[in-house]
Amino acid sequence: MTNKVLLIFFLFAISSPSLSKDINTECKEFIKNSEISENNANQKEKLLFEKGVLWKVITPKNKVNYLYGTMHSQDYLVSKYPHEVKHVLVNSKKLILEVIPDNISNSVYIDRMYYKNSKRLDQILDGVFFERLKQQLDSYNLSENQIKKIKYLKPWAAFNLIGRPKPVRAPSLESNLFRLAKERGLIVESLESMDNIISSLEKINEADQINILKDTICNRKEIIRDIKKLVNLYVNRDIVGIRAFNDIKHSNKRFYDQFMQIMLDDRNKKMLKTIKEEFEFGDVFVAVGISHLIANNSLLELLNDQGYKLEVIY
């Protein structure tokens, strides 16, 4: 089954015995194939840190800055920043987020999540999977316009939507950090734009995107349940647990390696360049998804290898 990190509508469910049989058969075969490809030995490796989400980073020129690993979630357990994080942030001069959580970013996301050419999701996704997708979207309270546009969703947009709990009317952790920084008069910038992130997602070929979508459709209940486990690991700042959780299940090695290369490794290299430049000024607070800080070839590893001193603050 696809790695849970891979890492935001109302329809009437279609009741049909033959449809149910078909999707169950399709999913059984899909899960079987995924399980066969999951026989990758989990290698134990020495980690820089076993716990933590907030680090002090001292440059070779002794400038002090901070790196904070976030979780992209509206879960109330995650979205409220700890006192230790607030103390460091309000005493910084600049906040740099992975992406600015504003209406502009949201509009870009919504604009790019739909096909604008002749392509349609219901034409490239097998019919039984598309019908199950529509049933699963029943709990997402879509507007009438969104319902009409389901067939134009791009695969990555569809699996991002159903691969997470139903959104709640609550700000994310990044939104709360953004608001606090603005209230305190900090400069706020981002490492990437929403266009950058979506362009990275769309480097994954369409066949692999469809593969992820089928996986998500077939295993959605387990994925949602496991997200709750991941939230608890994050709240407890358990790096070892998060790493183990993310390494346990993923699809075939070729795809997993490609996904990690595109969505983490390549982006980390670009982020690192910007972060190093900003850290030369000192008093900079950078907040990015926790995976960017603790996965293989993480920002923490790259900075450590280049002579930056790292210290867990929280």
PDB file of C-alpha atoms in Angstrom:
ATOM      1  CA  MET A   1       0.000   0.000   0.000  1.00  0.00           C
ATOM      2  CA  THR A   2       1.169   3.487  -0.794  1.00  0.00           C
ATOM      3  CA  ASN A   3       3.273   5.311   1.790  1.00  0.00           C
ATOM      4  CA  LYS A   4       0.951   7.383   4.012  1.00  0.00           C
ATOM      5  CA  VAL A   5       3.106  10.464   3.671  1.00  0.00           C
ATOM      6  CA  LEU A   6       2.326  10.617  -0.023  1.00  0.00           C
ATOM      7  CA  LEU A   7       1.931  13.411   1.359  1.00  0.00           C
ATOM      8  CA  ILE A   8      -6.715  19.070   0.721  1.00  0.00           C
ATOM      9  CA  PHE A   9     -18.392  17.002  -2.438  1.00  0.00           C
ATOM     10  CA  PHE A  10     -21.758  15.431  -1.924  1.00  0.00           C
ATOM     11  CA  LEU A  11     -22.986  12.580  -4.101  1.00  0.00           C
ATOM     12  CA  PHE A  12     -25.583   9.887  -3.640  1.00  0.00           C
ATOM     13  CA  ALA A  13     -23.983   6.476  -3.340  1.00  0.00           C
ATOM     14  CA  ILE A  14     -24.862   4.127  -6.178  1.00  0.00           C
ATOM     15  CA  SER A  15     -26.124   0.864  -4.753  1.00  0.00           C
ATOM     16  CA  SER A  16     -25.442  -2.053  -7.070  1.00  0.00           C
ATOM     17  CA  PRO A  17     -24.543  -5.628  -6.117  1.00  0.00           C
ATOM     18  CA  SER A  18     -22.577  -6.137  -9.330  1.00  0.00           C
ATOM     19  CA  LEU A  19     -20.636  -2.892  -8.815  1.00  0.00           C
ATOM     20  CA  SER A  20     -19.780  -3.895  -5.254  1.00  0.00           C
ATOM     21  CA  LYS A  21     -18.521  -7.263  -6.434  1.00  0.00           C
ATOM     22  CA  ASP A  22     -16.450  -5.695  -9.199  1.00  0.00           C
ATOM     23  CA  ILE A  23     -14.740  -3.086  -7.012  1.00  0.00           C
ATOM     24  CA  ASN A  24     -14.013  -5.646  -4.311  1.00  0.00           C
ATOM     25  CA  THR A  25     -12.433  -7.916  -6.896  1.00  0.00           C
ATOM     26  CA  GLU A  26     -10.427  -5.057  -8.395  1.00  0.00           C
ATOM     27  CA  CYS A  27      -9.225  -3.881  -4.984  1.00  0.00           C
ATOM     28  CA  LYS A  28      -8.329  -7.389  -3.869  1.00  0.00           C
ATOM     29  CA  GLU A  29      -6.113  -7.790  -6.909  1.00  0.00           C
ATOM     30  CA  PHE A  30      -4.656  -4.313  -6.428  1.00  0.00           C
ATOM     31  CA  ILE A  31      -3.859  -4.901  -2.754  1.00  0.00           C
ATOM     32  CA  LYS A  32      -2.381  -8.291  -3.597  1.00  0.00           C
ATOM     33  CA  ASN A  33      -0.049  -6.742  -6.143  1.00  0.00           C
ATOM     34  CA  SER A  34       0.954  -3.993  -3.729  1.00  0.00           C
ATOM     35  CA  GLU A  35       1.686  -6.453  -0.953  1.00  0.00           C
ATOM     36  CA  ILE A  36       3.956  -8.469  -3.216  1.00  0.00           C
ATOM     37  CA  SER A  37       6.002  -5.361  -3.912  1.00  0.00           C
ATOM     38  CA  GLU A  38       6.316  -4.458  -0.239  1.00  0.00           C
ATOM     39  CA  ASN A  39       8.911  -7.098   0.571  1.00  0.00           C
ATOM     40  CA  ASN A  40      11.623  -4.503   1.066  1.00  0.00           C
ATOM     41  CA  ALA A  41      13.731  -5.090   4.162  1.00  0.00           C
ATOM     42  CA  ASN A  42      13.581  -2.214   6.613  1.00  0.00           C
ATOM     43  CA  GLN A  43      17.164  -1.262   7.297  1.00  0.00           C
ATOM     44  CA  LYS A  44      17.881   0.190  10.705  1.00  0.00           C
ATOM     45  CA  GLU A  45      20.006   3.270  10.454  1.00  0.00           C
ATOM     46  CA  LYS A  46      21.437   5.742  12.873  1.00  0.00           C
ATOM     47  CA  LEU A  47      19.382   8.909  13.093  1.00  0.00           C
ATOM     48  CA  LEU A  48      20.688  12.362  13.931  1.00  0.00           C
ATOM     49  CA  PHE A  49      17.805  12.796  16.388  1.00  0.00           C
ATOM     50  CA  GLU A  50      15.208  10.478  17.902  1.00  0.00           C
ATOM     51  CA  LYS A  51      12.802  13.164  19.156  1.00  0.00           C
ATOM     52  CA  GLY A  52      12.034  16.743  18.258  1.00  0.00           C
ATOM     53  CA  VAL A  53      10.181  19.118  15.949  1.00  0.00           C
ATOM     54  CA  LEU A  54      12.051  22.383  16.626  1.00  0.00           C
ATOM     55  CA  TRP A  55      15.789  22.871  16.139  1.00  0.00           C
ATOM     56  CA  LYS A  56      18.232  25.706  16.708  1.00  0.00           C
ATOM     57  CA  VAL A  57      20.570  25.974  13.732  1.00  0.00           C
ATOM     58  CA  ILE A  58      23.885  27.809  14.098  1.00  0.00           C
ATOM     59  CA  THR A  59      25.682  28.690  10.872  1.00  0.00           C
ATOM     60  CA  PRO A  60      29.458  28.369  10.410  1.00  0.00           C
ATOM     61  CA  LYS A  61      29.530  32.144  11.026  1.00  0.00           C
ATOM     62  CA  ASN A  62      27.623  31.695  14.317  1.00  0.00           C
ATOM     63  CA  LYS A  63      24.299  33.125  13.149  1.00  0.00           C
ATOM     64  CA  VAL A  64      21.388  31.616  15.099  1.00  0.00           C
ATOM     65  CA  ASN A  65      18.226  30.480  13.290  1.00  0.00           C
ATOM     66  CA  TYR A  66      15.478  27.880  13.742  1.00  0.00           C
ATOM     67  CA  LEU A  67      13.911  25.013  11.794  1.00  0.00           C
ATOM     68  CA  TYR A  68      10.437  23.783  12.735  1.00  0.00           C
ATOM     69  CA  GLY A  69       8.850  20.629  11.337  1.00  0.00           C
ATOM     70  CA  THR A  70       5.110  20.983  10.783  1.00  0.00           C
ATOM     71  CA  MET A  71       2.320  18.592   9.880  1.00  0.00           C
ATOM     72  CA  HIS A  72      -0.086  19.663   7.153  1.00  0.00           C
ATOM     73  CA  SER A  73      -3.295  19.002   9.064  1.00  0.00           C
ATOM     74  CA  GLN A  74      -6.329  20.775  10.494  1.00  0.00           C
ATOM     75  CA  ASP A  75      -6.416  18.369  13.434  1.00  0.00           C
ATOM     76  CA  TYR A  76      -6.713  20.426  16.623  1.00  0.00           C
ATOM     77  CA  LEU A  77      -3.954  18.330  18.223  1.00  0.00           C
ATOM     78  CA  VAL A  78      -1.582  19.573  15.528  1.00  0.00           C
ATOM     79  CA  SER A  79      -2.798  23.050  14.611  1.00  0.00           C
ATOM     80  CA  LYS A  80      -2.086  24.699  17.969  1.00  0.00           C
ATOM     81  CA  TYR A  81       1.595  25.601  18.194  1.00  0.00           C
ATOM     82  CA  PRO A  82       3.417  24.829  21.482  1.00  0.00           C
ATOM     83  CA  HIS A  83       4.624  27.597  23.809  1.00  0.00           C
ATOM     84  CA  GLU A  84       8.241  26.757  22.954  1.00  0.00           C
ATOM     85  CA  VAL A  85       7.552  27.388  19.283  1.00  0.00           C
ATOM     86  CA  LYS A  86       5.733  30.657  19.949  1.00  0.00           C
ATOM     87  CA  HIS A  87       8.582  31.933  22.135  1.00  0.00           C
ATOM     88  CA  VAL A  88      11.174  31.327  19.431  1.00  0.00           C
ATOM     89  CA  LEU A  89       9.019  32.665  16.600  1.00  0.00           C
ATOM     90  CA  VAL A  90       8.060  35.969  18.227  1.00  0.00           C
ATOM     91  CA  ASN A  91      11.730  36.648  18.940  1.00  0.00           C
ATOM     92  CA  SER A  92      12.709  36.083  15.308  1.00  0.00           C
ATOM     93  CA  LYS A  93      12.796  38.682  12.550  1.00  0.00           C
ATOM     94  CA  LYS A  94      11.480  36.589   9.685  1.00  0.00           C
ATOM     95  CA  LEU A  95       9.185  33.594   9.204  1.00  0.00           C
ATOM     96  CA  ILE A  96       9.700  31.464   6.105  1.00  0.00           C
ATOM     97  CA  LEU A  97       6.948  28.927   5.418  1.00  0.00           C
ATOM     98  CA  GLU A  98       6.931  26.105   2.904  1.00  0.00           C
ATOM     99  CA  VAL A  99       4.143  27.968   1.092  1.00  0.00           C
ATOM    100  CA  ILE A 100       2.079  31.004   2.120  1.00  0.00           C
ATOM    101  CA  PRO A 101      -1.351  29.737   3.326  1.00  0.00           C
ATOM    102  CA  ASP A 102      -3.434  32.515   1.795  1.00  0.00           C
ATOM    103  CA  ASN A 103      -6.263  32.948  -0.694  1.00  0.00           C
ATOM    104  CA  ILE A 104      -3.821  33.275  -3.582  1.00  0.00           C
ATOM    105  CA  SER A 105      -2.316  29.843  -2.889  1.00  0.00           C
ATOM    106  CA  ASN A 106      -5.776  28.373  -2.428  1.00  0.00           C
ATOM    107  CA  SER A 107      -6.967  29.827  -5.731  1.00  0.00           C
ATOM    108  CA  VAL A 108      -3.936  28.446  -7.561  1.00  0.00           C
ATOM    109  CA  TYR A 109      -4.559  24.998  -6.074  1.00  0.00           C
ATOM    110  CA  ILE A 110      -8.234  25.019  -7.065  1.00  0.00           C
ATOM    111  CA  ASP A 111      -7.413  26.258 -10.559  1.00  0.00           C
ATOM    112  CA  ARG A 112      -4.812  23.567 -11.207  1.00  0.00           C
ATOM    113  CA  MET A 113      -6.681  20.598  -9.726  1.00  0.00           C
ATOM    114  CA  TYR A 114      -8.924  20.255 -12.792  1.00  0.00           C
ATOM    115  CA  TYR A 115      -8.189  19.241 -16.371  1.00  0.00           C
ATOM    116  CA  LYS A 116      -8.755  22.084 -18.814  1.00  0.00           C
ATOM    117  CA  ASN A 117      -8.189  20.118 -22.005  1.00  0.00           C
ATOM    118  CA  SER A 118     -10.244  17.245 -23.362  1.00  0.00           C
ATOM    119  CA  LYS A 119      -9.077  14.828 -20.648  1.00  0.00           C
ATOM    120  CA  ARG A 120     -11.483  13.546 -18.007  1.00  0.00           C
ATOM    121  CA  LEU A 121     -10.837  11.444 -14.926  1.00  0.00           C
ATOM    122  CA  ASP A 122     -13.815   9.188 -15.658  1.00  0.00           C
ATOM    123  CA  GLN A 123     -12.177   8.312 -18.986  1.00  0.00           C
ATOM    124  CA  ILE A 124      -8.730   7.398 -17.638  1.00  0.00           C
ATOM    125  CA  LEU A 125      -9.791   5.762 -14.350  1.00  0.00           C
ATOM    126  CA  ASP A 126     -11.537   2.383 -14.552  1.00  0.00           C
ATOM    127  CA  GLY A 127     -15.291   2.764 -14.138  1.00  0.00           C
ATOM    128  CA  VAL A 128     -15.627   0.756 -10.918  1.00  0.00           C
ATOM    129  CA  PHE A 129     -12.915   2.867  -9.282  1.00  0.00           C
ATOM    130  CA  PHE A 130     -14.514   6.115 -10.448  1.00  0.00           C
ATOM    131  CA  GLU A 131     -17.896   5.087  -9.031  1.00  0.00           C
ATOM    132  CA  ARG A 132     -16.302   4.163  -5.686  1.00  0.00           C
ATOM    133  CA  LEU A 133     -14.469   7.513  -5.697  1.00  0.00           C
ATOM    134  CA  LYS A 134     -17.788   9.325  -6.104  1.00  0.00           C
ATOM    135  CA  GLN A 135     -19.257   7.337  -3.225  1.00  0.00           C
ATOM    136  CA  GLN A 136     -16.301   8.219  -0.996  1.00  0.00           C
ATOM    137  CA  LEU A 137     -16.644  11.898  -1.893  1.00  0.00           C
ATOM    138  CA  ASP A 138     -20.180  11.788  -0.493  1.00  0.00           C
ATOM    139  CA  SER A 139     -18.884  12.761   2.956  1.00  0.00           C
ATOM    140  CA  TYR A 140     -16.965  15.845   1.775  1.00  0.00           C
ATOM    141  CA  ASN A 141     -19.965  18.189   1.411  1.00  0.00           C
ATOM    142  CA  LEU A 142     -19.190  19.343  -2.097  1.00  0.00           C
ATOM    143  CA  SER A 143     -20.987  22.249  -3.685  1.00  0.00           C
ATOM    144  CA  GLU A 144     -23.194  21.612  -6.703  1.00  0.00           C
ATOM    145  CA  ASN A 145     -20.496  23.034  -8.964  1.00  0.00           C
ATOM    146  CA  GLN A 146     -17.814  20.812  -7.424  1.00  0.00           C
ATOM    147  CA  ILE A 147     -20.016  17.766  -7.936  1.00  0.00           C
ATOM    148  CA  LYS A 148     -20.331  18.559 -11.627  1.00  0.00           C
ATOM    149  CA  LYS A 149     -16.546  18.921 -11.919  1.00  0.00           C
ATOM    150  CA  ILE A 150     -15.546  15.623 -10.269  1.00  0.00           C
ATOM    151  CA  LYS A 151     -15.035  14.022 -13.673  1.00  0.00           C
ATOM    152  CA  TYR A 152     -12.459  16.719 -14.479  1.00  0.00           C
ATOM    153  CA  LEU A 153     -10.325  16.198 -11.348  1.00  0.00           C
ATOM    154  CA  LYS A 154      -6.695  15.364 -11.982  1.00  0.00           C
ATOM    155  CA  PRO A 155      -5.581  12.110 -10.311  1.00  0.00           C
ATOM    156  CA  TRP A 156      -3.285  13.863  -7.807  1.00  0.00           C
ATOM    157  CA  ALA A 157      -6.123  16.170  -6.757  1.00  0.00           C
ATOM    158  CA  ALA A 158      -8.472  13.229  -6.256  1.00  0.00           C
ATOM    159  CA  PHE A 159      -6.093  11.217  -4.073  1.00  0.00           C
ATOM    160  CA  ASN A 160      -5.132  14.306  -2.080  1.00  0.00           C
ATOM    161  CA  LEU A 161      -8.805  14.927  -1.378  1.00  0.00           C
ATOM    162  CA  ILE A 162      -9.928  11.471  -0.248  1.00  0.00           C
ATOM    163  CA  GLY A 163      -6.578  10.539   1.294  1.00  0.00           C
ATOM    164  CA  ARG A 164      -7.176  12.726   4.321  1.00  0.00           C
ATOM    165  CA  PRO A 165      -9.931  13.146   6.919  1.00  0.00           C
ATOM    166  CA  LYS A 166     -12.890  15.329   6.061  1.00  0.00           C
ATOM    167  CA  PRO A 167     -11.767  18.984   6.392  1.00  0.00           C
ATOM    168  CA  VAL A 168     -13.001  20.897   9.414  1.00  0.00           C
ATOM    169  CA  ARG A 169     -13.498  24.609   9.862  1.00  0.00           C
ATOM    170  CA  ALA A 170     -10.203  25.096  11.637  1.00  0.00           C
ATOM    171  CA  PRO A 171      -6.943  26.768  10.636  1.00  0.00           C
ATOM    172  CA  SER A 172      -3.888  24.649   9.948  1.00  0.00           C
ATOM    173  CA  LEU A 173      -0.688  24.932  11.967  1.00  0.00           C
ATOM    174  CA  GLU A 174       0.901  26.908   9.133  1.00  0.00           C
ATOM    175  CA  SER A 175      -2.035  29.333   9.094  1.00  0.00           C
ATOM    176  CA  ASN A 176      -1.667  29.909  12.826  1.00  0.00           C
ATOM    177  CA  LEU A 177       2.070  30.539  12.481  1.00  0.00           C
ATOM    178  CA  PHE A 178       1.381  32.920   9.594  1.00  0.00           C
ATOM    179  CA  ARG A 179      -1.182  34.851  11.633  1.00  0.00           C
ATOM    180  CA  LEU A 180       1.082  35.105  14.685  1.00  0.00           C
ATOM    181  CA  ALA A 181       4.001  36.331  12.597  1.00  0.00           C
ATOM    182  CA  LYS A 182       1.847  38.998  10.959  1.00  0.00           C
ATOM    183  CA  GLU A 183       0.497  40.136  14.325  1.00  0.00           C
ATOM    184  CA  ARG A 184       4.038  40.514  15.652  1.00  0.00           C
ATOM    185  CA  GLY A 185       5.267  42.395  12.594  1.00  0.00           C
ATOM    186  CA  LEU A 186       7.635  39.730  11.262  1.00  0.00           C
ATOM    187  CA  ILE A 187       8.599  39.553   7.613  1.00  0.00           C
ATOM    188  CA  VAL A 188       6.864  36.515   6.094  1.00  0.00           C
ATOM    189  CA  GLU A 189       8.091  34.725   2.977  1.00  0.00           C
ATOM    190  CA  SER A 190       7.877  31.229   1.499  1.00  0.00           C
ATOM    191  CA  LEU A 191      10.308  28.642   0.187  1.00  0.00           C
ATOM    192  CA  GLU A 192       7.968  27.691  -2.641  1.00  0.00           C
ATOM    193  CA  SER A 193       4.801  28.836  -4.354  1.00  0.00           C
ATOM    194  CA  MET A 194       1.728  26.645  -4.728  1.00  0.00           C
ATOM    195  CA  ASP A 195       2.561  26.481  -8.433  1.00  0.00           C
ATOM    196  CA  ASN A 196       5.990  25.043  -7.556  1.00  0.00           C
ATOM    197  CA  ILE A 197       4.503  22.303  -5.390  1.00  0.00           C
ATOM    198  CA  ILE A 198       1.857  21.307  -7.928  1.00  0.00           C
ATOM    199  CA  SER A 199       4.443  21.306 -10.710  1.00  0.00           C
ATOM    200  CA  SER A 200       6.464  18.840  -8.644  1.00  0.00           C
ATOM    201  CA  LEU A 201       3.377  16.642  -8.194  1.00  0.00           C
ATOM    202  CA  GLU A 202       2.725  16.706 -11.913  1.00  0.00           C
ATOM    203  CA  LYS A 203       6.221  15.414 -12.651  1.00  0.00           C
ATOM    204  CA  ILE A 204       4.881  12.063 -11.469  1.00  0.00           C
ATOM    205  CA  ASN A 205       3.650  10.378 -14.629  1.00  0.00           C
ATOM    206  CA  GLU A 206      -0.075   9.946 -15.018  1.00  0.00           C
ATOM    207  CA  ALA A 207       0.023   6.142 -14.808  1.00  0.00           C
ATOM    208  CA  ASP A 208       1.680   6.354 -11.390  1.00  0.00           C
ATOM    209  CA  GLN A 209      -0.820   9.000 -10.277  1.00  0.00           C
ATOM    210  CA  ILE A 210      -3.639   6.638 -11.250  1.00  0.00           C
ATOM    211  CA  ASN A 211      -1.876   3.869  -9.322  1.00  0.00           C
ATOM    212  CA  ILE A 212      -1.813   6.029  -6.174  1.00  0.00           C
ATOM    213  CA  LEU A 213      -5.462   6.978  -6.670  1.00  0.00           C
ATOM    214  CA  LYS A 214      -6.558   3.338  -6.988  1.00  0.00           C
ATOM    215  CA  ASP A 215      -4.526   2.474  -3.896  1.00  0.00           C
ATOM    216  CA  THR A 216      -6.141   5.330  -1.973  1.00  0.00           C
ATOM    217  CA  ILE A 217      -9.644   4.361  -3.090  1.00  0.00           C
ATOM    218  CA  CYS A 218      -9.139   0.722  -2.077  1.00  0.00           C
ATOM    219  CA  ASN A 219      -7.416   1.434   1.235  1.00  0.00           C
ATOM    220  CA  ARG A 220      -8.995   4.737   2.264  1.00  0.00           C
ATOM    221  CA  LYS A 221     -10.357   3.565   5.626  1.00  0.00           C
ATOM    222  CA  GLU A 222      -6.983   2.233   6.698  1.00  0.00           C
ATOM    223  CA  ILE A 223      -5.207   5.368   5.445  1.00  0.00           C
ATOM    224  CA  ILE A 224      -7.532   7.677   7.413  1.00  0.00           C
ATOM    225  CA  ARG A 225      -7.082   5.515  10.509  1.00  0.00           C
ATOM    226  CA  ASP A 226      -3.306   5.537  10.117  1.00  0.00           C
ATOM    227  CA  ILE A 227      -3.258   9.322   9.742  1.00  0.00           C
ATOM    228  CA  LYS A 228      -4.575   9.479  13.310  1.00  0.00           C
ATOM    229  CA  LYS A 229      -1.640   7.319  14.417  1.00  0.00           C
ATOM    230  CA  LEU A 230       0.723   9.643  12.574  1.00  0.00           C
ATOM    231  CA  VAL A 231      -0.821  12.657  14.330  1.00  0.00           C
ATOM    232  CA  ASN A 232      -0.096  11.058  17.699  1.00  0.00           C
ATOM    233  CA  LEU A 233       3.495  10.312  16.713  1.00  0.00           C
ATOM    234  CA  TYR A 234       3.925  13.928  15.607  1.00  0.00           C
ATOM    235  CA  VAL A 235       2.394  15.356  18.785  1.00  0.00           C
ATOM    236  CA  ASN A 236       4.830  13.212  20.784  1.00  0.00           C
ATOM    237  CA  ARG A 237       7.706  14.442  18.575  1.00  0.00           C
ATOM    238  CA  ASP A 238       8.627  10.820  17.914  1.00  0.00           C
ATOM    239  CA  ILE A 239      11.052  10.902  14.983  1.00  0.00           C
ATOM    240  CA  VAL A 240      11.859   7.207  15.254  1.00  0.00           C
ATOM    241  CA  GLY A 241       8.159   6.362  15.213  1.00  0.00           C
ATOM    242  CA  ILE A 242       7.402   8.631  12.256  1.00  0.00           C
ATOM    243  CA  ARG A 243      10.299   7.208  10.261  1.00  0.00           C
ATOM    244  CA  ALA A 244       9.257   3.639  11.043  1.00  0.00           C
ATOM    245  CA  PHE A 245       5.637   4.442  10.208  1.00  0.00           C
ATOM    246  CA  ASN A 246       6.551   5.905   6.833  1.00  0.00           C
ATOM    247  CA  ASP A 247       8.927   3.081   5.928  1.00  0.00           C
ATOM    248  CA  ILE A 248       6.622   0.161   6.722  1.00  0.00           C
ATOM    249  CA  LYS A 249       4.291   0.236   3.713  1.00  0.00           C
ATOM    250  CA  HIS A 250       4.796   1.658   0.267  1.00  0.00           C
ATOM    251  CA  SER A 251       4.275   0.561  -3.287  1.00  0.00           C
ATOM    252  CA  ASN A 252       6.966  -0.891  -5.507  1.00  0.00           C
ATOM    253  CA  LYS A 253      10.505   0.336  -4.924  1.00  0.00           C
ATOM    254  CA  ARG A 254      10.847   1.976  -8.339  1.00  0.00           C
ATOM    255  CA  PHE A 255       7.784   4.125  -7.790  1.00  0.00           C
ATOM    256  CA  TYR A 256       8.550   4.865  -4.144  1.00  0.00           C
ATOM    257  CA  ASP A 257      12.089   5.978  -4.971  1.00  0.00           C
ATOM    258  CA  GLN A 258      10.818   8.165  -7.811  1.00  0.00           C
ATOM    259  CA  PHE A 259       8.168   9.757  -5.618  1.00  0.00           C
ATOM    260  CA  MET A 260      10.630  10.514  -2.833  1.00  0.00           C
ATOM    261  CA  GLN A 261      13.130  11.882  -5.338  1.00  0.00           C
ATOM    262  CA  ILE A 262      10.579  14.302  -6.795  1.00  0.00           C
ATOM    263  CA  MET A 263       8.611  15.323  -3.717  1.00  0.00           C
ATOM    264  CA  LEU A 264      11.392  15.346  -1.104  1.00  0.00           C
ATOM    265  CA  ASP A 265      14.959  15.076  -2.412  1.00  0.00           C
ATOM    266  CA  ASP A 266      14.663  17.466  -5.363  1.00  0.00           C
ATOM    267  CA  ARG A 267      12.639  19.980  -3.379  1.00  0.00           C
ATOM    268  CA  ASN A 268      15.019  19.748  -0.407  1.00  0.00           C
ATOM    269  CA  LYS A 269      17.953  20.707  -2.617  1.00  0.00           C
ATOM    270  CA  LYS A 270      16.134  23.834  -3.771  1.00  0.00           C
ATOM    271  CA  MET A 271      14.938  24.640  -0.256  1.00  0.00           C
ATOM    272  CA  LEU A 272      18.434  24.198   1.153  1.00  0.00           C
ATOM    273  CA  LYS A 273      19.874  26.849  -1.148  1.00  0.00           C
ATOM    274  CA  THR A 274      17.287  29.415  -0.020  1.00  0.00           C
ATOM    275  CA  ILE A 275      17.538  28.443   3.647  1.00  0.00           C
ATOM    276  CA  LYS A 276      21.331  28.770   3.708  1.00  0.00           C
ATOM    277  CA  GLU A 277      21.126  32.208   2.101  1.00  0.00           C
ATOM    278  CA  GLU A 278      18.504  33.372   4.602  1.00  0.00           C
ATOM    279  CA  PHE A 279      20.324  31.875   7.587  1.00  0.00           C
ATOM    280  CA  GLU A 280      23.310  34.120   6.887  1.00  0.00           C
ATOM    281  CA  PHE A 281      21.240  37.031   8.243  1.00  0.00           C
ATOM    282  CA  GLY A 282      20.300  35.285  11.500  1.00  0.00           C
ATOM    283  CA  ASP A 283      17.030  35.329  13.497  1.00  0.00           C
ATOM    284  CA  VAL A 284      15.171  33.440  10.766  1.00  0.00           C
ATOM    285  CA  PHE A 285      12.446  30.900  11.604  1.00  0.00           C
ATOM    286  CA  VAL A 286      11.761  28.327   8.877  1.00  0.00           C
ATOM    287  CA  ALA A 287       8.713  26.033   9.070  1.00  0.00           C
ATOM    288  CA  VAL A 288       8.430  23.077   6.670  1.00  0.00           C
ATOM    289  CA  GLY A 289       6.740  19.681   6.672  1.00  0.00           C
ATOM    290  CA  ILE A 290       8.424  17.373   9.182  1.00  0.00           C
ATOM    291  CA  SER A 291       9.351  14.856   6.462  1.00  0.00           C
ATOM    292  CA  HIS A 292      11.668  17.426   4.897  1.00  0.00           C
ATOM    293  CA  LEU A 293      13.610  17.469   8.171  1.00  0.00           C
ATOM    294  CA  ILE A 294      13.795  13.803   9.133  1.00  0.00           C
ATOM    295  CA  ALA A 295      13.633  11.611   6.006  1.00  0.00           C
ATOM    296  CA  ASN A 296      16.706  10.317   4.204  1.00  0.00           C
ATOM    297  CA  ASN A 297      18.690  13.209   2.679  1.00  0.00           C
ATOM    298  CA  SER A 298      16.759  15.570   4.942  1.00  0.00           C
ATOM    299  CA  LEU A 299      17.447  19.258   5.438  1.00  0.00           C
ATOM    300  CA  LEU A 300      18.862  18.498   8.892  1.00  0.00           C
ATOM    301  CA  GLU A 301      21.261  15.927   7.441  1.00  0.00           C
ATOM    302  CA  LEU A 302      22.339  18.260   4.653  1.00  0.00           C
ATOM    303  CA  LEU A 303      22.945  21.159   7.040  1.00  0.00           C
ATOM    304  CA  ASN A 304      24.791  18.933   9.499  1.00  0.00           C
ATOM    305  CA  ASP A 305      27.046  17.635   6.718  1.00  0.00           C
ATOM    306  CA  GLN A 306      27.887  21.224   5.753  1.00  0.00           C
ATOM    307  CA  GLY A 307      29.059  22.253   9.201  1.00  0.00           C
ATOM    308  CA  TYR A 308      25.909  23.753  10.706  1.00  0.00           C
ATOM    309  CA  LYS A 309      25.393  23.053  14.417  1.00  0.00           C
ATOM    310  CA  LEU A 310      22.009  21.582  15.311  1.00  0.00           C
ATOM    311  CA  GLU A 311      20.313  21.526  18.703  1.00  0.00           C
ATOM    312  CA  VAL A 312      16.848  20.243  19.607  1.00  0.00           C
ATOM    313  CA  ILE A 313      14.817  22.972  21.317  1.00  0.00           C
ATOM    314  CA  TYR A 314      11.500  21.108  21.497  1.00  0.00           C
TER     315      TYR A 314
END
